[in-house]
Every structure is written in structure tokens, then in C-alpha cells.
mmCIF file of C-alpha atoms in Angstrom:
data_model
loop_
_atom_site.group_PDB
_atom_site.id
_atom_site.type_symbol
_atom_site.label_atom_id
_atom_site.label_comp_id
_atom_site.label_asym_id
_atom_site.label_seq_id
_atom_site.Cartn_x
_atom_site.Cartn_y
_atom_site.Cartn_z
ATOM 1 C CA ASP A 7 0.000 0.000 0.000
ATOM 2 C CA VAL A 8 2.965 2.360 0.510
ATOM 3 C CA VAL A 9 3.817 2.022 -3.164
ATOM 4 C CA CYS A 10 0.204 2.163 -4.341
ATOM 5 C CA ASP A 11 -0.586 5.306 -2.340
ATOM 6 C CA SER A 12 2.650 7.136 -3.142
ATOM 7 C CA VAL A 13 3.505 6.196 -6.732
ATOM 8 C CA LEU A 14 0.855 4.203 -8.561
ATOM 9 C CA GLN A 15 -2.280 5.973 -9.706
ATOM 10 C CA SER A 16 -4.575 3.727 -11.744
ATOM 11 C CA GLY A 17 -5.818 0.225 -11.107
ATOM 12 C CA ALA A 18 -3.921 -0.948 -14.204
ATOM 13 C CA GLU A 19 -0.661 0.401 -12.771
ATOM 14 C CA VAL A 20 -1.286 -1.331 -9.443
ATOM 15 C CA TRP A 21 -2.018 -4.647 -11.177
ATOM 16 C CA SER A 22 1.041 -4.266 -13.423
ATOM 17 C CA TYR A 23 3.216 -3.688 -10.361
ATOM 18 C CA GLY A 24 1.692 -6.756 -8.718
ATOM 19 C CA LEU A 25 2.245 -8.811 -11.859
ATOM 20 C CA ALA A 26 5.909 -7.804 -11.934
ATOM 21 C CA MET A 27 6.357 -8.606 -8.237
ATOM 22 C CA VAL A 28 4.694 -12.017 -8.541
ATOM 23 C CA GLY A 29 6.678 -12.795 -11.700
ATOM 24 C CA VAL A 30 10.024 -11.976 -10.080
ATOM 25 C CA SER A 31 9.062 -13.981 -6.987
ATOM 26 C CA VAL A 32 8.134 -17.008 -9.082
ATOM 27 C CA ILE A 33 11.493 -16.914 -10.879
ATOM 28 C CA ILE A 34 13.409 -16.661 -7.581
ATOM 29 C CA ASN A 35 11.406 -19.544 -6.091
ATOM 30 C CA LEU A 36 12.115 -21.748 -9.091
ATOM 31 C CA PHE A 37 15.806 -21.534 -8.150
ATOM 32 C CA GLY A 38 14.983 -23.277 -4.869
ATOM 33 C CA LEU A 39 15.995 -22.626 -1.290
ATOM 34 C CA GLY A 40 19.405 -21.243 -2.218
ATOM 35 C CA GLY A 41 17.896 -18.526 -4.381
ATOM 36 C CA VAL A 42 15.243 -17.676 -1.803
ATOM 37 C CA GLY A 43 17.736 -17.604 1.077
ATOM 38 C CA ASN A 44 20.271 -15.370 -0.654
ATOM 39 C CA THR A 45 17.520 -13.041 -1.827
ATOM 40 C CA ALA A 46 16.071 -12.846 1.690
ATOM 41 C CA VAL A 47 19.390 -11.756 3.191
ATOM 42 C CA ILE A 48 19.875 -8.990 0.623
ATOM 43 C CA MET A 49 16.299 -7.754 0.879
ATOM 44 C CA THR A 50 16.345 -7.747 4.675
ATOM 45 C CA VAL A 51 19.309 -5.373 4.647
ATOM 46 C CA LEU A 52 17.739 -3.152 1.963
ATOM 47 C CA THR A 53 14.455 -3.056 3.915
ATOM 48 C CA VAL A 54 15.918 -2.187 7.316
ATOM 49 C CA LEU A 55 18.287 0.537 6.067
ATOM 50 C CA PRO A 56 15.523 3.025 5.061
ATOM 51 C CA PHE A 57 13.924 2.664 8.504
ATOM 52 C CA LEU A 58 17.273 3.251 10.215
ATOM 53 C CA LEU A 59 17.758 6.323 8.042
ATOM 54 C CA PHE A 60 14.267 7.581 8.901
ATOM 55 C CA VAL A 61 14.928 7.158 12.620
ATOM 56 C CA ASP A 62 18.322 8.893 12.422
ATOM 57 C CA LEU A 63 17.000 11.802 10.362
ATOM 58 C CA GLY A 64 14.071 12.202 12.738
ATOM 59 C CA LEU A 65 16.249 12.226 15.847
ATOM 60 C CA PHE A 66 18.577 14.881 14.372
ATOM 61 C CA SER A 67 15.834 16.969 12.772
ATOM 62 C CA GLY A 68 15.433 19.221 15.816
ATOM 63 C CA LYS A 69 11.709 18.475 15.888
ATOM 64 C CA VAL A 70 11.705 15.727 18.510
ATOM 65 C CA ASP A 71 9.268 16.177 21.391
ATOM 66 C CA THR A 72 9.265 13.017 23.513
ATOM 67 C CA SER A 73 6.354 14.241 25.647
ATOM 68 C CA VAL A 74 4.093 13.490 22.669
ATOM 69 C CA LEU A 75 4.633 9.756 23.212
ATOM 70 C CA SER A 76 2.699 9.812 26.490
ATOM 71 C CA ARG A 77 -0.389 11.519 25.079
ATOM 72 C CA ALA A 78 -3.550 9.870 23.783
ATOM 73 C CA HIS A 79 -4.147 10.258 20.062
ATOM 74 C CA GLY A 80 -7.782 9.723 19.083
ATOM 75 C CA ASP A 81 -9.909 6.613 19.494
ATOM 76 C CA TRP A 82 -8.580 3.094 19.088
ATOM 77 C CA ASP A 83 -9.959 0.839 16.394
ATOM 78 C CA ILE A 84 -9.457 -2.304 18.451
ATOM 79 C CA GLY A 85 -10.892 -4.647 15.832
ATOM 80 C CA GLY A 86 -8.739 -3.240 13.052
ATOM 81 C CA TYR A 87 -5.689 -3.204 15.306
ATOM 82 C CA LEU A 88 -6.059 -6.850 16.309
ATOM 83 C CA SER A 89 -6.726 -7.927 12.704
ATOM 84 C CA VAL A 90 -3.585 -6.234 11.420
ATOM 85 C CA LEU A 91 -1.556 -7.463 14.412
ATOM 86 C CA LEU A 92 -2.605 -11.059 13.800
ATOM 87 C CA TRP A 93 -2.025 -10.661 10.071
ATOM 88 C CA ALA A 94 1.478 -9.293 10.689
ATOM 89 C CA THR A 95 2.407 -12.432 12.641
ATOM 90 C CA CYS A 96 0.664 -14.922 10.350
ATOM 91 C CA GLY A 97 2.999 -17.293 8.604
ATOM 92 C CA PHE A 98 5.603 -17.769 11.321
ATOM 93 C CA GLU A 99 4.533 -21.387 11.676
ATOM 94 C CA PHE A 100 5.209 -21.973 7.974
ATOM 95 C CA SER A 101 8.884 -21.315 8.570
ATOM 96 C CA GLY A 102 8.938 -24.756 10.192
ATOM 97 C CA PHE A 103 8.930 -26.212 6.689
ATOM 98 C CA LEU A 104 12.447 -24.774 6.298
ATOM 99 C CA ALA A 105 13.855 -26.412 9.419
ATOM 100 C CA GLY A 106 14.782 -29.597 7.608
ATOM 101 C CA ASP A 107 16.936 -27.635 5.168
ATOM 102 C CA LEU A 108 19.001 -25.926 7.885
ATOM 103 C CA LYS A 109 22.348 -26.888 9.304
ATOM 104 C CA ASN A 110 22.036 -27.595 13.020
ATOM 105 C CA PRO A 111 18.306 -26.672 13.126
ATOM 106 C CA ASN A 112 18.052 -27.209 16.900
ATOM 107 C CA ARG A 113 20.285 -24.159 17.361
ATOM 108 C CA ASN A 114 19.841 -22.085 14.220
ATOM 109 C CA PHE A 115 16.066 -22.220 13.866
ATOM 110 C CA PRO A 116 15.180 -20.811 17.347
ATOM 111 C CA LEU A 117 18.010 -18.292 17.016
ATOM 112 C CA GLY A 118 16.780 -17.117 13.626
ATOM 113 C CA MET A 119 13.184 -16.819 14.824
ATOM 114 C CA SER A 120 14.258 -14.818 17.881
ATOM 115 C CA LEU A 121 16.280 -12.402 15.768
ATOM 116 C CA VAL A 122 13.384 -11.955 13.338
ATOM 117 C CA ILE A 123 10.941 -11.118 16.141
ATOM 118 C CA LEU A 124 13.408 -8.660 17.675
ATOM 119 C CA LEU A 125 14.065 -6.986 14.331
ATOM 120 C CA MET A 126 10.362 -6.828 13.511
ATOM 121 C CA THR A 127 9.574 -5.240 16.892
ATOM 122 C CA LEU A 128 12.271 -2.583 16.505
ATOM 123 C CA THR A 129 11.282 -1.707 12.934
ATOM 124 C CA TYR A 130 7.717 -1.152 14.152
ATOM 125 C CA LEU A 131 8.324 0.723 17.406
ATOM 126 C CA LEU A 132 11.262 3.006 16.551
ATOM 127 C CA PRO A 133 9.860 4.561 13.346
ATOM 128 C CA ILE A 134 6.414 4.982 14.907
ATOM 129 C CA GLY A 135 8.018 6.650 17.934
ATOM 130 C CA VAL A 136 9.993 9.031 15.714
ATOM 131 C CA GLY A 137 6.887 9.830 13.670
ATOM 132 C CA LEU A 138 4.989 10.733 16.833
ATOM 133 C CA ALA A 139 7.866 12.590 18.478
ATOM 134 C CA THR A 140 8.455 14.810 15.450
ATOM 135 C CA GLY A 141 4.978 16.266 15.840
ATOM 136 C CA ASP A 142 2.940 14.614 13.102
ATOM 137 C CA ASP A 143 -0.720 13.965 13.919
ATOM 138 C CA PRO A 144 -1.162 10.160 13.980
ATOM 139 C CA THR A 145 -4.911 10.444 13.424
ATOM 140 C CA THR A 146 -4.099 11.451 9.835
ATOM 141 C CA TRP A 147 -1.896 8.412 9.194
ATOM 142 C CA THR A 148 -3.072 5.841 6.671
ATOM 143 C CA GLU A 149 -1.461 2.877 4.931
ATOM 144 C CA GLY A 150 1.662 4.122 3.223
ATOM 145 C CA ALA A 151 2.271 7.033 5.604
ATOM 146 C CA TYR A 152 6.029 6.601 6.065
ATOM 147 C CA PRO A 153 7.104 8.313 2.820
ATOM 148 C CA HIS A 154 4.928 11.313 3.701
ATOM 149 C CA LEU A 155 6.362 11.411 7.231
ATOM 150 C CA ALA A 156 9.900 11.248 5.855
ATOM 151 C CA ALA A 157 9.187 14.187 3.521
ATOM 152 C CA LYS A 158 8.160 16.314 6.526
ATOM 153 C CA LEU A 159 11.452 15.925 8.400
ATOM 154 C CA GLY A 160 12.959 18.925 6.638
ATOM 155 C CA TYR A 161 15.593 17.265 4.455
ATOM 156 C CA GLY A 162 13.810 17.610 1.128
ATOM 157 C CA GLU A 163 12.020 14.904 -0.826
ATOM 158 C CA TRP A 164 14.808 12.317 -1.124
ATOM 159 C CA PRO A 165 13.993 10.558 2.217
ATOM 160 C CA GLN A 166 10.498 9.994 0.861
ATOM 161 C CA TYR A 167 11.831 8.097 -2.143
ATOM 162 C CA ILE A 168 14.190 6.069 0.047
ATOM 163 C CA MET A 169 11.192 4.927 2.100
ATOM 164 C CA ILE A 170 9.263 4.052 -1.061
ATOM 165 C CA PHE A 171 12.233 1.993 -2.242
ATOM 166 C CA GLY A 172 12.308 0.224 1.132
ATOM 167 C CA ALA A 173 8.605 -0.530 0.809
ATOM 168 C CA LEU A 174 9.138 -2.026 -2.638
ATOM 169 C CA VAL A 175 11.945 -4.269 -1.417
ATOM 170 C CA SER A 176 10.059 -5.204 1.762
ATOM 171 C CA SER A 177 6.906 -6.291 -0.046
ATOM 172 C CA LEU A 178 8.919 -8.242 -2.602
ATOM 173 C CA GLY A 179 11.066 -9.964 0.030
ATOM 174 C CA THR A 180 8.047 -10.866 2.151
ATOM 175 C CA TYR A 181 6.238 -12.331 -0.816
ATOM 176 C CA VAL A 182 9.267 -14.327 -2.004
ATOM 177 C CA ALA A 183 9.574 -15.976 1.420
ATOM 178 C CA TYR A 184 5.824 -16.512 1.761
ATOM 179 C CA LEU A 185 5.562 -18.100 -1.670
ATOM 180 C CA TYR A 186 8.364 -20.525 -0.849
ATOM 181 C CA THR A 187 6.976 -21.639 2.522
ATOM 182 C CA ALA A 188 3.374 -21.870 1.288
ATOM 183 C CA THR A 189 4.255 -23.953 -1.754
ATOM 184 C CA ALA A 190 6.548 -26.154 0.346
ATOM 185 C CA ALA A 191 3.585 -26.867 2.617
ATOM 186 C CA LEU A 192 1.325 -27.703 -0.336
ATOM 187 C CA ALA A 193 3.974 -29.944 -1.928
ATOM 188 C CA THR A 194 4.489 -31.781 1.362
ATOM 189 C CA MET A 195 0.742 -32.363 1.653
ATOM 190 C CA ALA A 196 0.782 -33.763 -1.880
ATOM 191 C CA ASP A 197 3.697 -36.050 -0.954
ATOM 192 C CA ASN A 198 1.628 -37.385 1.952
ATOM 193 C CA GLY A 199 -1.503 -37.879 -0.131
ATOM 194 C CA ASN A 200 -3.422 -35.000 1.479
ATOM 195 C CA ALA A 201 -3.470 -32.847 -1.671
ATOM 196 C CA PRO A 202 -3.577 -33.631 -5.417
ATOM 197 C CA PHE A 203 -0.413 -35.487 -6.416
ATOM 198 C CA PHE A 204 0.570 -33.056 -9.173
ATOM 199 C CA PHE A 205 1.375 -30.353 -6.615
ATOM 200 C CA SER A 206 4.414 -32.453 -5.676
ATOM 201 C CA TRP A 207 5.926 -32.194 -9.158
ATOM 202 C CA ARG A 208 9.387 -30.692 -8.717
ATOM 203 C CA ILE A 209 12.238 -29.379 -10.822
ATOM 204 C CA PRO A 210 14.937 -32.072 -10.380
ATOM 205 C CA ARG A 211 17.869 -29.676 -10.059
ATOM 206 C CA THR A 212 16.370 -27.310 -7.463
ATOM 207 C CA SER A 213 13.584 -29.476 -5.932
ATOM 208 C CA SER A 214 11.191 -26.543 -6.452
ATOM 209 C CA PRO A 215 7.501 -27.575 -6.650
ATOM 210 C CA TRP A 216 6.912 -25.637 -9.860
ATOM 211 C CA LEU A 217 3.203 -26.361 -10.275
ATOM 212 C CA ALA A 218 2.420 -25.408 -6.664
ATOM 213 C CA ILE A 219 4.349 -22.160 -7.190
ATOM 214 C CA LEU A 220 2.368 -21.302 -10.327
ATOM 215 C CA PHE A 221 -0.901 -22.242 -8.601
ATOM 216 C CA TYR A 222 -0.293 -19.850 -5.698
ATOM 217 C CA ALA A 223 0.936 -17.130 -8.052
ATOM 218 C CA ALA A 224 -2.309 -17.290 -10.053
ATOM 219 C CA ILE A 225 -4.405 -16.930 -6.886
ATOM 220 C CA HIS A 226 -2.347 -13.971 -5.693
ATOM 221 C CA LEU A 227 -2.684 -12.183 -9.026
ATOM 222 C CA TYR A 228 -6.455 -12.380 -8.583
ATOM 223 C CA LEU A 229 -6.299 -11.094 -4.980
ATOM 224 C CA ILE A 230 -4.333 -8.023 -6.098
ATOM 225 C CA THR A 231 -7.611 -6.594 -7.397
ATOM 226 C CA PHE A 232 -8.994 -6.371 -3.832
ATOM 227 C CA ASP A 233 -8.416 -3.557 -1.335
ATOM 228 C CA PHE A 234 -5.616 -4.214 1.178
ATOM 229 C CA SER A 235 -7.938 -4.107 4.209
ATOM 230 C CA VAL A 236 -10.240 -6.691 2.617
ATOM 231 C CA VAL A 237 -7.294 -9.009 1.927
ATOM 232 C CA VAL A 238 -6.092 -8.646 5.536
ATOM 233 C CA GLU A 239 -9.530 -9.536 6.911
ATOM 234 C CA LEU A 240 -9.917 -12.517 4.574
ATOM 235 C CA ASP A 241 -6.418 -13.738 5.354
ATOM 236 C CA THR A 242 -7.070 -13.463 9.092
ATOM 237 C CA VAL A 243 -10.352 -15.387 8.860
ATOM 238 C CA PHE A 244 -8.836 -18.235 6.820
ATOM 239 C CA TYR A 245 -5.798 -18.301 9.088
ATOM 240 C CA ILE A 246 -7.991 -18.752 12.177
ATOM 241 C CA LEU A 247 -9.957 -21.507 10.426
ATOM 242 C CA GLN A 248 -6.832 -23.487 9.525
ATOM 243 C CA VAL A 249 -5.151 -23.245 12.950
ATOM 244 C CA PRO A 250 -7.175 -26.172 14.429
ATOM 245 C CA PHE A 251 -6.050 -28.363 11.517
ATOM 246 C CA ASN A 252 -2.415 -27.462 12.224
ATOM 247 C CA LEU A 253 -2.855 -28.459 15.869
ATOM 248 C CA SER A 254 -4.707 -31.701 15.163
#
């Protein structure tokens, strides 16, 4: 939504951007875990750097008022907050499908998950704190607000474009990882006879379940036509419905 609100104008442009993102993600996933892993490392760095820059620029902008952080800012949309919060943490359990591909998973998997949660918490709290402390009214914030907040720090427009770039990389990196874990789950179900057998068809060299990847990509291209809030609500509902099956 950062990109859609800040750069893209028409529905055709939004869909074209989504098509490009899905296409690149499919290609990366066809290269297997090695391609996905290397891409994830690079995109994590490129995603975090704009947020670090935003925090640094905000702290040295001369506009920081920490007393703002203790004030109430409008009414809480508890339902929307909980939906987005749950959506933001959906998918962590799918990372378990990667454990078998790790070296020393008993050590590296919990360590990796802990670092991800710490990094995710910091990249949420610090930028939000800077946005509040620099005097911007949070009741006016919408999806994609960070580029607009960066433009108000007093350094010109270039921080805005850095944040947009970070949003592009973040959404692409998230989708690449999600596509890999989701298709790995579907392929495993097919291996066990719990899904149609053809979803287990793999590329011999990379072991990538190519048909499962294309199947998910087609569904996601259709969902691009929906509003972000609708997708979040649908995703949350289906996630809650499938949790009992994961625990059974």
C-alpha cells in the first residue's frame, strides 16, 4: 500500500506492479531454497536501512518532542488493530517447513526466529516513535504514511523516495519468502496424499515444486484486485480456520 498510495495511480498500474512482483518472486522460487535464502538476506538489509535512516533523520531533525509519546491520540480501532496485528504475525509457523533444510536446526532455527521477532519489533516501534515525536498527527496516518512522514522531516524529498524503495523491497522480500513456505507446505501435503499429487511435481535440479508455485501465483494475481484491508480480513479469517487443523 505504501507504493500504491505514493507512486501508482490507476488500477492498471497497481495490477502491473503486482504482476511484476509475482513474476520476479516465481522466478526466484524456481531456483529453490538457495535462491530464496540469498535473496532474503539482501532484501532484509535493503528493507531495514531506510527505517534506520528515517529514525536517524528524525532524531537529528530538531523536531523531537518526547512528551508526545505519552499523550492519547484519538480513538482506538481495536478490531482493526487486532486484525492487522494477527495478520502481521501470520505465517511464522510456515517457517517450520524450512527447518529440515538448515544446518544444526536445533540451534539455528530458534536463534533465527528470535532475531526476526526482535528486528520486527524494533522496525515497528522506533519509526512509529519518531513519527509521533516529530509532531505529526497520527490520526491522519493511513497505509503508506512513512514516505509522507519522511518528507516532513525537513531534508527535502529524497527521504520519501528512500522509504518508497524500502517498501518495494520489503513487499517483494516478504512475498518471495511466503511463496516458498506456502508452496513447500502444499507440496508436502501432496507427498503425503493430502493434496492432489501433481502439486508435488518438482524441478529435479532445485527441488522446487513448480506447479504449486504457479498455482499460488495465479491466486495472488487475482487477490491483487482487492483492497488491502479486505485481503487482511480474509487472510485473518482463513488463518484462524486453519489453525485447528495445524494443531490436530
